[in-house]
């Protein structure tokens, strides 16, 4: 999260008709935190391998979410029909983040934050195929075309050469975006739709906490001999600030304010991500990537237009 907005939905009716100033500030802060997430991962990669980062993040965040659920009295019963869709969503979640963490070894954080935010277009295409009522209107199809055209244009930008395989990193991030979209569809069409959002998040973190350490062990990824302040700070940020605190804040905003208006703020995430990558990691952000950034934002805006 990531890495964009959390993969949960809520069915509770909002108590407010519009976004007030405190809510807008909170939403902007969430988008800034998510935009910084890829930068935090990338910064720690020279010291902590991608699967080790994913393992620590998943385990710590799972413990915090379970503690939160216990404190709030939120039950987690596996016999309510959510077990299998929860495990499937968790599997896709784990693979998705595995692709993100590994992909960031080969591509830049700036490129990744643009590519990962193509996920809503995957959701739109799948829903248009599965649900007749969700078929794309002309303006939404235009948004889809603009966004994908921008992403295609981004590949014209000279890619990072440090790894020798920059295309692999870009491809892994796009696969992660597709998996994120499929996770959203599964949540929407399964019993998870009516589950508490914390429970849905817990399923995803549980599977990731089980699979990522196993994947790290199988791949022979070594644990760091020593942990620098940068590495500890990055993992604390990923697990506590992003995966736990910002997602809970997001859930609260979704339950109090109109979901469509809340979701509109997500367009800011790739903007923050590209800016942080350029400012903190000194990554080059060329014209091609800026065009892709604008195209994705415009495409998302058109895609989320409602019938008048």
Short mmCIF file of C-alpha atoms in Angstrom, two decimals:
data_model
loop_
_atom_site.label_atom_id
_atom_site.label_comp_id
_atom_site.label_asym_id
_atom_site.label_seq_id
_atom_site.Cartn_x
_atom_site.Cartn_y
_atom_site.Cartn_z
CA UNK A 1 0.00 0.00 0.00
CA UNK A 2 0.15 0.68 -1.07
CA UNK A 3 2.11 1.66 -2.92
CA UNK A 4 -1.32 3.06 -3.37
CA UNK A 5 -4.68 2.81 -1.62
CA UNK A 6 -5.53 -0.32 0.48
CA UNK A 7 -7.35 -3.25 -1.13
CA UNK A 8 -10.56 -3.09 0.86
CA UNK A 9 -14.07 -1.81 0.44
CA UNK A 10 -16.71 -0.65 2.85
CA UNK A 11 -20.49 -0.80 2.70
CA UNK A 12 -21.17 1.70 5.49
CA UNK A 13 -23.05 4.84 4.53
CA UNK A 14 -21.12 8.10 4.90
CA UNK A 15 -22.30 10.49 7.61
CA UNK A 16 -21.09 13.61 5.80
CA UNK A 17 -22.20 14.91 2.42
CA UNK A 18 -18.92 16.60 1.51
CA UNK A 19 -15.22 16.55 2.26
CA UNK A 20 -14.41 19.19 4.88
CA UNK A 21 -10.99 20.79 5.39
CA UNK A 22 -9.68 18.34 8.07
CA UNK A 23 -10.72 15.36 5.94
CA UNK A 24 -9.12 16.85 2.84
CA UNK A 25 -5.88 17.40 4.75
CA UNK A 26 -5.97 13.81 6.04
CA UNK A 27 -6.56 12.48 2.53
CA UNK A 28 -3.70 14.48 1.09
CA UNK A 29 -1.45 13.17 3.89
CA UNK A 30 -2.47 9.57 3.05
CA UNK A 31 -1.61 10.08 -0.62
CA UNK A 32 1.73 11.64 0.30
CA UNK A 33 2.54 8.70 2.59
CA UNK A 34 1.68 6.19 -0.14
CA UNK A 35 3.70 8.14 -2.71
CA UNK A 36 6.72 8.00 -0.41
CA UNK A 37 6.37 4.24 0.12
CA UNK A 38 8.23 3.17 -3.02
CA UNK A 39 10.98 5.62 -2.18
CA UNK A 40 11.34 4.06 1.28
CA UNK A 41 11.57 0.57 -0.25
CA UNK A 42 14.11 1.68 -2.84
CA UNK A 43 16.26 3.50 -0.28
CA UNK A 44 16.65 0.40 1.89
CA UNK A 45 17.34 -2.07 -0.95
CA UNK A 46 21.15 -1.72 -0.87
CA UNK A 47 21.08 -2.97 2.76
CA UNK A 48 17.93 -5.12 3.04
CA UNK A 49 16.86 -7.49 0.27
CA UNK A 50 13.36 -7.08 -1.19
CA UNK A 51 11.91 -10.29 0.24
CA UNK A 52 13.36 -9.55 3.68
CA UNK A 53 11.74 -6.12 3.60
CA UNK A 54 8.45 -7.65 2.57
CA UNK A 55 8.69 -10.27 5.34
CA UNK A 56 9.36 -7.74 8.10
CA UNK A 57 6.70 -5.36 6.84
CA UNK A 58 4.05 -8.07 6.61
CA UNK A 59 4.71 -9.63 10.02
CA UNK A 60 4.90 -6.33 11.91
CA UNK A 61 1.80 -4.91 10.21
CA UNK A 62 -0.15 -8.14 10.82
CA UNK A 63 0.64 -8.06 14.54
CA UNK A 64 -0.46 -4.42 14.75
CA UNK A 65 -3.69 -5.04 12.83
CA UNK A 66 -4.58 -8.05 14.98
CA UNK A 67 -3.89 -6.02 18.13
CA UNK A 68 -6.09 -3.23 16.79
CA UNK A 69 -8.90 -5.67 15.99
CA UNK A 70 -8.71 -7.15 19.49
CA UNK A 71 -8.77 -3.70 21.10
CA UNK A 72 -11.72 -2.60 18.96
CA UNK A 73 -13.59 -5.86 19.46
CA UNK A 74 -13.59 -6.76 15.77
CA UNK A 75 -14.05 -10.56 15.45
CA UNK A 76 -12.17 -12.70 12.97
CA UNK A 77 -14.19 -15.87 12.43
CA UNK A 78 -13.13 -18.13 9.57
CA UNK A 79 -16.48 -19.94 9.36
CA UNK A 80 -18.42 -16.93 8.03
CA UNK A 81 -17.67 -17.65 4.37
CA UNK A 82 -14.66 -15.33 4.13
CA UNK A 83 -11.90 -17.92 4.53
CA UNK A 84 -11.33 -18.98 0.92
CA UNK A 85 -11.82 -15.59 -0.73
CA UNK A 86 -9.68 -14.11 2.04
CA UNK A 87 -6.86 -16.56 1.36
CA UNK A 88 -7.13 -15.96 -2.39
CA UNK A 89 -7.01 -12.20 -1.91
CA UNK A 90 -4.05 -12.72 0.40
CA UNK A 91 -2.23 -14.83 -2.18
CA UNK A 92 -2.65 -12.19 -4.86
CA UNK A 93 -1.61 -9.53 -2.35
CA UNK A 94 1.56 -11.42 -1.45
CA UNK A 95 2.55 -12.00 -5.07
CA UNK A 96 1.74 -8.40 -5.93
CA UNK A 97 4.03 -7.00 -3.29
CA UNK A 98 6.69 -9.55 -4.14
CA UNK A 99 6.62 -8.16 -7.70
CA UNK A 100 6.84 -4.59 -6.39
CA UNK A 101 9.74 -5.21 -4.04
CA UNK A 102 11.73 -7.26 -6.56
CA UNK A 103 10.83 -4.93 -9.42
CA UNK A 104 12.23 -1.92 -7.57
CA UNK A 105 15.66 -3.53 -7.82
CA UNK A 106 15.57 -2.92 -11.57
CA UNK A 107 13.51 0.22 -12.13
CA UNK A 108 13.17 3.60 -10.46
CA UNK A 109 10.71 4.52 -7.73
CA UNK A 110 9.37 7.31 -9.96
CA UNK A 111 8.49 4.91 -12.77
CA UNK A 112 7.07 2.32 -10.41
CA UNK A 113 4.67 4.72 -8.70
CA UNK A 114 3.21 5.68 -12.07
CA UNK A 115 2.90 2.11 -13.33
CA UNK A 116 1.38 0.70 -10.12
CA UNK A 117 -1.40 3.28 -10.28
CA UNK A 118 -2.71 1.77 -13.50
CA UNK A 119 -4.51 -0.76 -11.29
CA UNK A 120 -7.95 0.95 -11.46
CA UNK A 121 -7.96 0.45 -15.22
CA UNK A 122 -7.56 -3.29 -14.73
CA UNK A 123 -10.56 -3.20 -12.39
CA UNK A 124 -12.59 -1.26 -14.96
CA UNK A 125 -11.77 -3.70 -17.76
CA UNK A 126 -12.56 -6.79 -15.70
CA UNK A 127 -15.83 -5.34 -14.40
CA UNK A 128 -16.86 -4.27 -17.89
CA UNK A 129 -16.34 -7.86 -19.00
CA UNK A 130 -18.09 -9.51 -16.05
CA UNK A 131 -20.92 -7.08 -15.28
CA UNK A 132 -23.07 -5.62 -18.09
CA UNK A 133 -24.02 -2.65 -15.90
CA UNK A 134 -20.34 -1.78 -15.52
CA UNK A 135 -19.65 -1.44 -19.23
CA UNK A 136 -17.50 1.55 -20.04
CA UNK A 137 -19.17 4.67 -21.30
CA UNK A 138 -17.41 6.64 -24.06
CA UNK A 139 -15.84 9.11 -21.65
CA UNK A 140 -14.52 6.26 -19.51
CA UNK A 141 -13.14 4.46 -22.54
CA UNK A 142 -11.41 7.70 -23.50
CA UNK A 143 -9.86 7.90 -20.04
CA UNK A 144 -8.66 4.33 -20.38
CA UNK A 145 -7.07 5.07 -23.75
CA UNK A 146 -5.38 8.22 -22.48
CA UNK A 147 -3.90 6.46 -19.48
CA UNK A 148 -2.58 3.47 -21.39
CA UNK A 149 -1.21 5.76 -24.07
CA UNK A 150 0.67 7.68 -21.41
CA UNK A 151 2.09 4.51 -19.88
CA UNK A 152 3.20 3.31 -23.30
CA UNK A 153 4.84 6.68 -23.90
CA UNK A 154 6.74 6.35 -20.61
CA UNK A 155 8.61 3.38 -22.05
CA UNK A 156 10.17 5.77 -24.55
CA UNK A 157 12.04 7.44 -21.70
CA UNK A 158 15.61 6.19 -21.24
CA UNK A 159 15.25 3.63 -18.47
CA UNK A 160 17.66 3.22 -15.55
CA UNK A 161 20.74 1.24 -16.51
CA UNK A 162 22.14 0.34 -13.12
CA UNK A 163 20.65 -3.14 -13.15
CA UNK A 164 21.01 -3.92 -16.83
CA UNK A 165 17.38 -5.16 -16.97
CA UNK A 166 15.21 -2.05 -16.48
CA UNK A 167 12.42 -3.53 -18.59
CA UNK A 168 12.09 -6.38 -16.08
CA UNK A 169 11.41 -3.97 -13.24
CA UNK A 170 8.77 -2.11 -15.25
CA UNK A 171 7.12 -5.38 -16.25
CA UNK A 172 7.00 -6.62 -12.65
CA UNK A 173 5.38 -3.39 -11.49
CA UNK A 174 2.73 -3.67 -14.21
CA UNK A 175 2.06 -7.29 -13.17
CA UNK A 176 1.67 -6.04 -9.60
CA UNK A 177 -0.85 -3.43 -10.79
CA UNK A 178 -2.86 -6.16 -12.53
CA UNK A 179 -2.82 -8.31 -9.37
CA UNK A 180 -3.97 -5.35 -7.30
CA UNK A 181 -6.88 -4.89 -9.68
CA UNK A 182 -7.82 -8.57 -9.50
CA UNK A 183 -7.68 -8.44 -5.71
CA UNK A 184 -10.13 -5.55 -5.74
CA UNK A 185 -12.50 -7.53 -7.99
CA UNK A 186 -12.34 -10.58 -5.71
CA UNK A 187 -13.17 -8.44 -2.68
CA UNK A 188 -16.07 -6.84 -4.47
CA UNK A 189 -17.66 -10.12 -5.66
CA UNK A 190 -17.10 -12.29 -2.60
CA UNK A 191 -18.20 -12.40 1.02
CA UNK A 192 -15.29 -10.07 1.81
CA UNK A 193 -17.47 -7.24 0.50
CA UNK A 194 -19.46 -7.34 3.73
CA UNK A 195 -16.51 -8.02 6.05
CA UNK A 196 -14.88 -5.42 8.24
CA UNK A 197 -12.06 -3.75 6.26
CA UNK A 198 -9.59 -4.58 9.02
CA UNK A 199 -10.46 -8.26 8.61
CA UNK A 200 -9.87 -8.12 4.85
CA UNK A 201 -6.52 -6.45 5.42
CA UNK A 202 -5.64 -9.06 8.05
CA UNK A 203 -6.24 -11.90 5.58
CA UNK A 204 -3.92 -10.27 3.07
CA UNK A 205 -1.19 -9.62 5.63
CA UNK A 206 -1.51 -13.15 7.06
CA UNK A 207 -0.79 -14.83 3.73
CA UNK A 208 2.01 -12.39 2.97
CA UNK A 209 3.52 -12.94 6.44
CA UNK A 210 3.57 -16.69 5.78
CA UNK A 211 4.76 -16.71 2.17
CA UNK A 212 7.32 -13.91 2.08
CA UNK A 213 9.69 -15.38 4.71
CA UNK A 214 9.42 -18.75 2.96
CA UNK A 215 10.22 -17.12 -0.39
CA UNK A 216 13.17 -15.30 1.16
CA UNK A 217 14.50 -18.60 2.58
CA UNK A 218 14.05 -20.51 -0.68
CA UNK A 219 15.75 -17.77 -2.69
CA UNK A 220 18.67 -17.67 -0.26
CA UNK A 221 18.20 -13.98 0.50
CA UNK A 222 20.56 -13.16 3.40
CA UNK A 223 19.49 -11.15 6.41
CA UNK A 224 21.56 -8.01 7.00
CA UNK A 225 24.47 -8.50 9.37
CA UNK A 226 23.81 -5.04 10.78
CA UNK A 227 20.82 -2.73 10.57
CA UNK A 228 21.45 0.94 9.84
CA UNK A 229 19.16 3.74 10.96
CA UNK A 230 18.03 4.12 7.35
CA UNK A 231 17.01 0.47 7.06
CA UNK A 232 15.17 0.46 10.40
CA UNK A 233 13.47 3.74 9.59
CA UNK A 234 12.37 2.49 6.17
CA UNK A 235 10.85 -0.70 7.57
CA UNK A 236 9.17 1.17 10.43
CA UNK A 237 7.69 3.55 7.90
CA UNK A 238 6.46 0.78 5.61
CA UNK A 239 4.93 -1.39 8.33
CA UNK A 240 3.71 1.04 10.98
CA UNK A 241 3.07 4.33 9.20
CA UNK A 242 1.82 3.08 5.81
CA UNK A 243 0.42 -0.44 6.14
CA UNK A 244 -1.06 0.05 9.60
CA UNK A 245 -1.72 3.70 10.49
CA UNK A 246 -2.48 5.24 7.08
CA UNK A 247 -4.76 2.37 6.06
CA UNK A 248 -6.78 2.64 9.28
CA UNK A 249 -7.09 6.38 8.72
CA UNK A 250 -8.27 5.68 5.17
CA UNK A 251 -10.87 3.22 6.44
CA UNK A 252 -12.20 5.80 8.87
CA UNK A 253 -12.50 8.42 6.14
CA UNK A 254 -14.32 5.96 3.87
CA UNK A 255 -16.91 5.28 6.56
CA UNK A 256 -17.56 8.96 7.25
CA UNK A 257 -17.37 10.62 3.82
CA UNK A 258 -18.67 9.82 0.30
CA UNK A 259 -16.49 7.05 -1.13
CA UNK A 260 -16.31 8.51 -4.63
CA UNK A 261 -15.05 11.85 -3.31
CA UNK A 262 -12.54 10.12 -1.07
CA UNK A 263 -11.25 7.94 -3.92
CA UNK A 264 -10.69 11.02 -6.09
CA UNK A 265 -7.77 12.03 -3.89
CA UNK A 266 -5.87 8.88 -4.89
CA UNK A 267 -4.92 10.69 -8.10
CA UNK A 268 -2.37 12.60 -6.01
CA UNK A 269 -0.40 9.48 -5.06
CA UNK A 270 1.70 9.14 -8.26
CA UNK A 271 2.32 12.90 -8.21
CA UNK A 272 3.76 12.70 -4.71
CA UNK A 273 5.66 9.54 -5.60
CA UNK A 274 7.40 11.05 -8.60
CA UNK A 275 8.22 14.22 -6.65
CA UNK A 276 9.68 12.31 -3.69
CA UNK A 277 11.71 10.05 -5.98
CA UNK A 278 13.20 13.05 -7.74
CA UNK A 279 13.83 15.02 -4.57
CA UNK A 280 15.04 12.30 -2.18
CA UNK A 281 16.61 9.72 -4.48
CA UNK A 282 17.67 12.19 -7.18
CA UNK A 283 16.04 10.00 -9.81
CA UNK A 284 15.65 11.59 -13.24
CA UNK A 285 12.07 12.39 -14.19
CA UNK A 286 12.01 13.01 -17.92
CA UNK A 287 9.35 14.48 -20.14
CA UNK A 288 8.06 11.02 -21.07
CA UNK A 289 7.41 10.10 -17.44
CA UNK A 290 5.76 13.44 -16.72
CA UNK A 291 3.45 12.92 -19.70
CA UNK A 292 2.60 9.44 -18.39
CA UNK A 293 1.92 10.90 -14.94
CA UNK A 294 -0.51 13.46 -16.33
CA UNK A 295 -2.13 10.87 -18.61
CA UNK A 296 -2.75 8.46 -15.74
CA UNK A 297 -4.24 11.25 -13.58
CA UNK A 298 -6.52 12.44 -16.41
CA UNK A 299 -7.48 8.87 -17.28
CA UNK A 300 -8.38 8.08 -13.67
CA UNK A 301 -10.46 11.23 -13.46
CA UNK A 302 -12.44 10.33 -16.57
CA UNK A 303 -12.77 6.71 -15.49
CA UNK A 304 -14.36 7.74 -12.20
CA UNK A 305 -16.94 10.07 -13.72
CA UNK A 306 -20.43 9.05 -12.71
CA UNK A 307 -23.62 9.15 -14.75
CA UNK A 308 -25.35 12.52 -14.58
#
